Coordinates of C-alpha atoms in Angstrom, one line a residue:
M1 CA 52.0 100.9 50.2
R2 CA 53.5 97.9 52.1
A3 CA 50.0 97.1 53.4
D4 CA 48.6 96.8 49.7
M5 CA 51.9 94.6 48.8
A6 CA 51.4 92.4 51.8
A7 CA 47.5 91.8 51.1
G8 CA 48.4 91.0 47.4
A9 CA 51.0 88.6 48.3
L10 CA 48.4 86.8 50.6
T11 CA 45.8 86.8 47.9
V12 CA 48.5 85.0 45.5
R13 CA 49.3 82.4 48.2
T14 CA 45.5 81.9 48.6
R15 CA 44.9 81.3 45.2
H16 CA 47.9 78.9 44.9
A17 CA 46.7 77.1 48.1
R18 CA 43.0 76.5 47.0
P19 CA 43.8 74.0 44.1
R20 CA 46.1 72.2 46.6
V21 CA 43.3 72.0 49.2
R22 CA 41.0 70.7 46.5
L23 CA 43.3 68.0 45.2
M24 CA 44.0 66.7 48.6
P25 CA 40.7 64.9 49.0
Q26 CA 41.1 63.3 45.7
L27 CA 44.6 62.3 46.5
T28 CA 43.6 60.7 49.7
G29 CA 40.6 58.9 47.8
W30 CA 43.0 57.5 45.3
G31 CA 45.5 56.3 48.1
F32 CA 42.6 54.2 49.7
V33 CA 41.4 52.8 46.3
G34 CA 44.8 52.4 44.6
P35 CA 45.8 49.2 46.1
A36 CA 42.4 47.6 45.4
T37 CA 42.4 48.9 41.8
L38 CA 45.8 47.4 41.2
V39 CA 44.6 44.1 42.5
I40 CA 41.7 44.2 40.2
V41 CA 43.8 45.3 37.3
G42 CA 46.4 42.5 38.0
L43 CA 43.6 39.8 38.7
S44 CA 40.9 40.6 36.4
I45 CA 42.1 42.7 33.2
F46 CA 45.4 41.5 32.9
P47 CA 44.1 37.7 32.9
A48 CA 41.2 38.5 30.4
V49 CA 43.6 40.2 27.9
W50 CA 46.1 37.3 28.3
A51 CA 43.1 34.8 27.6
L52 CA 41.9 36.7 24.5
I53 CA 45.6 36.4 23.3
L54 CA 45.7 32.7 24.1
S55 CA 42.5 31.8 22.2
L56 CA 44.3 33.0 19.0
R57 CA 46.9 30.5 19.5
D58 CA 47.6 26.9 19.4
D59 CA 49.2 26.3 23.3
N60 CA 49.4 24.0 25.9
L61 CA 50.8 26.1 28.4
L62 CA 53.9 24.1 28.6
A63 CA 55.8 24.5 25.4
P64 CA 55.8 27.4 23.0
G65 CA 52.7 27.7 20.9
S66 CA 51.8 29.1 17.6
F67 CA 49.4 31.9 16.3
V68 CA 46.4 30.6 14.5
G69 CA 43.8 33.4 14.6
L70 CA 40.5 32.3 14.6
Q71 CA 40.9 28.7 14.2
N72 CA 40.0 28.0 17.7
Y73 CA 36.7 29.9 17.2
S74 CA 36.0 28.0 14.1
D75 CA 36.6 24.4 15.7
L76 CA 33.8 25.3 18.3
L77 CA 31.1 25.0 15.6
D78 CA 32.2 21.4 14.7
D79 CA 32.6 20.0 18.3
P80 CA 30.1 17.5 19.2
D81 CA 31.0 17.3 22.8
L82 CA 30.7 21.1 23.1
R83 CA 27.2 21.1 21.5
A84 CA 26.1 18.5 24.2
A85 CA 27.9 20.6 27.1
T86 CA 26.0 23.6 25.8
L87 CA 22.7 21.8 25.6
H88 CA 23.0 20.5 29.1
T89 CA 24.0 24.1 30.3
L90 CA 20.8 25.3 28.6
L91 CA 18.4 22.6 30.0
Y92 CA 20.0 23.5 33.5
S93 CA 19.6 27.2 33.1
V94 CA 15.9 26.8 31.6
L95 CA 15.1 24.9 34.9
Y96 CA 17.2 26.6 37.3
V97 CA 16.7 30.4 36.9
P98 CA 12.6 30.2 36.6
G99 CA 12.6 27.9 39.3
S100 CA 14.6 29.9 41.7
L101 CA 12.2 32.8 41.3
V102 CA 8.9 30.8 41.7
I103 CA 10.4 29.4 44.7
G104 CA 11.9 32.6 46.0
L105 CA 9.0 35.0 45.6
P106 CA 6.2 33.0 47.7
I107 CA 8.7 32.4 50.4
A108 CA 9.6 36.1 50.3
L109 CA 5.9 37.0 50.4
A110 CA 5.3 34.9 53.4
L111 CA 8.4 36.1 55.2
N112 CA 7.2 39.7 54.7
R113 CA 4.0 39.1 56.7
P114 CA 4.2 39.6 60.4
I115 CA 4.9 36.1 61.7
R116 CA 6.6 34.8 64.8
F117 CA 10.1 33.9 64.6
R118 CA 10.4 35.7 61.2
A119 CA 13.9 36.8 61.4
F120 CA 14.9 33.2 62.6
Y121 CA 13.1 31.8 59.3
R122 CA 15.0 34.4 57.1
T123 CA 18.3 33.4 58.6
C124 CA 17.8 29.8 58.0
L125 CA 16.8 30.3 54.3
F126 CA 19.8 32.5 53.8
V127 CA 22.5 30.5 55.2
P128 CA 22.7 28.1 52.2
Y129 CA 23.4 30.8 50.1
V130 CA 26.6 31.9 51.8
V131 CA 27.8 28.3 52.0
S132 CA 30.4 27.6 49.3
A133 CA 29.1 25.5 46.1
A134 CA 32.0 23.2 47.0
A135 CA 30.7 22.6 50.6
T136 CA 27.1 22.1 49.1
G137 CA 28.5 19.6 46.8
I138 CA 30.3 17.6 49.1
L139 CA 27.2 17.5 51.4
A140 CA 25.0 16.3 48.4
N141 CA 27.4 13.5 47.7
F142 CA 27.1 12.2 51.2
I143 CA 23.1 12.5 51.7
L144 CA 22.2 11.6 48.1
D145 CA 24.6 8.3 48.1
P146 CA 22.7 5.4 46.5
Q147 CA 23.5 2.9 49.2
F148 CA 24.4 4.9 52.3
G149 CA 22.6 8.3 51.8
I150 CA 20.0 9.3 54.2
V151 CA 17.5 10.4 51.4
N152 CA 17.7 6.8 49.9
D153 CA 17.1 5.6 53.8
L154 CA 14.1 7.6 54.0
L155 CA 12.6 6.4 50.6
A156 CA 13.5 2.8 51.6
G157 CA 11.7 3.3 54.9
A158 CA 8.7 4.8 52.9
G159 CA 8.5 1.6 50.5
I160 CA 10.0 3.5 47.4
A161 CA 13.0 2.1 45.5
R162 CA 16.3 3.5 46.1
Q163 CA 17.2 6.1 43.5
G164 CA 20.5 6.8 41.8
F165 CA 20.1 10.5 42.1
L166 CA 23.7 11.9 40.9
Q167 CA 25.0 8.3 39.6
D168 CA 21.9 8.0 37.4
P169 CA 22.3 9.3 33.9
S170 CA 18.6 10.3 33.7
Q171 CA 18.5 11.7 37.1
A172 CA 21.9 13.5 37.6
L173 CA 21.2 16.8 35.9
L174 CA 17.7 17.3 37.4
T175 CA 19.5 16.4 40.9
L176 CA 22.0 19.1 40.3
V177 CA 19.1 21.5 39.5
V178 CA 17.5 20.6 42.9
V179 CA 20.9 21.1 45.0
S180 CA 21.4 24.3 43.4
L181 CA 17.9 25.7 44.2
W182 CA 18.4 24.6 47.7
G183 CA 21.7 26.4 48.0
S184 CA 20.7 29.6 46.2
V185 CA 17.1 30.4 46.7
G186 CA 18.3 32.5 49.5
L187 CA 19.3 35.2 47.2
P188 CA 15.7 35.8 45.3
I189 CA 14.3 35.5 48.9
V190 CA 16.4 38.4 50.3
V191 CA 16.0 40.7 47.1
Y192 CA 12.3 40.1 47.0
L193 CA 12.2 40.9 50.5
A194 CA 13.9 44.3 50.0
A195 CA 11.8 45.2 47.2
L196 CA 8.4 44.3 48.7
Q197 CA 9.4 46.5 51.9
D198 CA 10.1 49.3 49.4
I199 CA 6.5 49.2 47.8
P200 CA 4.7 52.3 49.0
R201 CA 1.9 51.3 51.3
E202 CA -0.4 53.9 50.0
L203 CA -0.6 52.2 46.7
V204 CA -1.7 48.9 48.4
E205 CA -4.3 50.9 50.5
A206 CA -5.5 52.8 47.4
A207 CA -5.9 49.3 45.6
R208 CA -7.9 48.0 48.6
V209 CA -10.1 51.2 48.9
D210 CA -11.1 50.6 45.4
G211 CA -12.2 47.3 46.2
A212 CA -9.3 45.2 45.1
G213 CA -8.8 41.7 46.7
A214 CA -5.7 40.2 47.7
L215 CA -5.1 38.6 44.4
R216 CA -5.9 41.8 42.4
V217 CA -3.6 43.8 44.7
F218 CA -0.7 41.3 44.1
R219 CA -1.3 41.4 40.1
A220 CA -1.8 45.1 39.8
V221 CA 0.2 46.6 42.5
T222 CA 2.9 44.2 43.8
L223 CA 4.0 42.3 40.7
P224 CA 4.8 45.7 38.8
Q225 CA 6.8 47.0 41.8
L226 CA 8.8 43.9 41.8
R227 CA 9.9 44.2 38.2
P228 CA 13.3 45.7 38.8
A229 CA 14.0 43.0 41.2
T230 CA 12.9 40.5 38.8
V231 CA 15.3 41.8 36.1
F232 CA 18.1 41.9 38.2
L233 CA 17.6 38.2 39.7
V234 CA 16.9 37.0 36.0
I235 CA 20.2 38.3 35.0
W236 CA 22.1 37.4 38.0
Q237 CA 20.7 33.9 38.1
T238 CA 21.4 33.5 34.2
I239 CA 25.2 34.1 34.8
D240 CA 25.1 32.0 37.7
A241 CA 23.7 29.2 35.7
L242 CA 25.9 29.7 32.5
Q243 CA 28.8 29.6 34.8
L244 CA 28.1 26.4 36.9
F245 CA 31.4 24.4 37.7
D246 CA 31.9 24.2 41.4
L247 CA 28.9 21.8 42.0
V248 CA 29.8 19.7 39.0
Y249 CA 33.4 19.4 40.1
T250 CA 32.4 18.2 43.7
T251 CA 29.6 16.1 42.7
T252 CA 29.8 14.2 39.4
K253 CA 32.8 15.7 37.5
G254 CA 30.5 15.7 34.5
Q255 CA 29.6 11.9 34.8
P256 CA 27.6 9.5 34.4
L257 CA 28.1 9.1 30.8
D258 CA 28.9 12.8 30.3
S259 CA 25.3 13.7 31.2
T260 CA 26.3 16.6 33.6
T261 CA 29.3 18.1 31.7
V262 CA 28.3 21.8 31.4
I263 CA 30.2 24.6 29.4
V264 CA 32.5 25.6 32.1
F265 CA 33.5 22.0 33.3
Y266 CA 34.1 21.1 29.5
L267 CA 36.4 24.4 29.2
Y268 CA 38.3 23.1 32.2
Q269 CA 38.8 19.6 30.9
Q270 CA 40.2 21.0 27.6
A271 CA 42.5 23.7 29.3
F272 CA 43.7 21.8 32.3
Q273 CA 43.3 18.1 31.5
L274 CA 44.0 17.8 28.1
F275 CA 46.2 21.0 27.7
H276 CA 44.1 22.4 24.9
A277 CA 44.7 26.0 26.7
G278 CA 44.1 27.9 23.4
Y279 CA 40.7 26.1 22.9
G280 CA 39.7 26.3 26.2
A281 CA 40.3 30.3 26.2
A282 CA 38.2 30.4 23.0
V283 CA 35.2 28.5 24.8
A284 CA 35.8 30.9 27.7
Y285 CA 35.4 34.0 25.4
A286 CA 32.3 32.4 23.3
L287 CA 30.5 31.9 26.8
F288 CA 31.5 35.5 27.7
V289 CA 29.7 36.7 24.5
V290 CA 26.8 34.6 24.9
T291 CA 26.3 35.6 28.7
L292 CA 26.8 39.5 27.4
I293 CA 24.2 38.9 24.8
A294 CA 21.7 37.2 27.2
S295 CA 22.2 39.9 29.8
G296 CA 21.6 42.6 27.3
A297 CA 18.8 41.1 25.9
A298 CA 17.0 40.8 29.3
L299 CA 17.9 44.5 30.0
W300 CA 16.4 45.4 26.5
H301 CA 13.3 43.5 27.2
A302 CA 12.8 45.1 30.4
R303 CA 13.2 48.8 29.0
R304 CA 10.9 47.9 26.5
G305 CA 8.1 46.7 28.9
E306 CA 8.6 49.9 30.8
A307 CA 8.3 52.2 27.7
P308 CA 5.0 54.2 27.3
S309 CA 2.9 52.8 24.7

């Protein structure tokens, strides 16, 4: 009898212990991710909510403001300076996003071949990507200076007239595109390299057995297999282009003649130079919506292309 009671008590204790044993890994996991979660909430979610509230107010961050509803968003439609900044941003994006893919893919294809010093070349091409945009901008100012820059010295030595580059309204935005491509083409190269190495060799060998040449293999096998990587890069590079700020701030500051004023730099001017914080927050949320729509459109187009006919 006592043995049965002891066995029953042991069974009860075991049943109560099992939930605690199952719960311990979860508590341990939350113990590790909890601080990071608080940081993300504190530095991302809370500021985003606060900025949304600020966009509905006429506020300068210095004195008490007033609630104006959607007036800031309505003012966006009648702002010629914002339209000019939007045009500059779109032009930059149209040149930068396809350019990074067109440059990155051929280099990735070359570096995917068994050549000498391949690892060294990969490192050299990726290093500019990990350098901050601010450092890239300072370097660009130094080497592209119209009077003392090394690029203009080389042009003068070749008998070509010195160029204004970042100080010429007709060249400044295009120069920013070139500098951005130099600093960020490492990402498409690395992503495409990883995608190329994931292509099953059986597909390539089967195409060659069927008599397909190198160009046919590239079009029929390689490009379709690179589609997910291309979609990712298009979305990532588009977001990067729409959020251009650091490079503009460290090089032209929107000049000359406002020819390089892009949306995020215009937002910065409104919020922190002119103290139109509510209007600047409205610009930020409008840009967020545009970025979300552009990313969703790219994903929809990609899934539509993958759908069976």
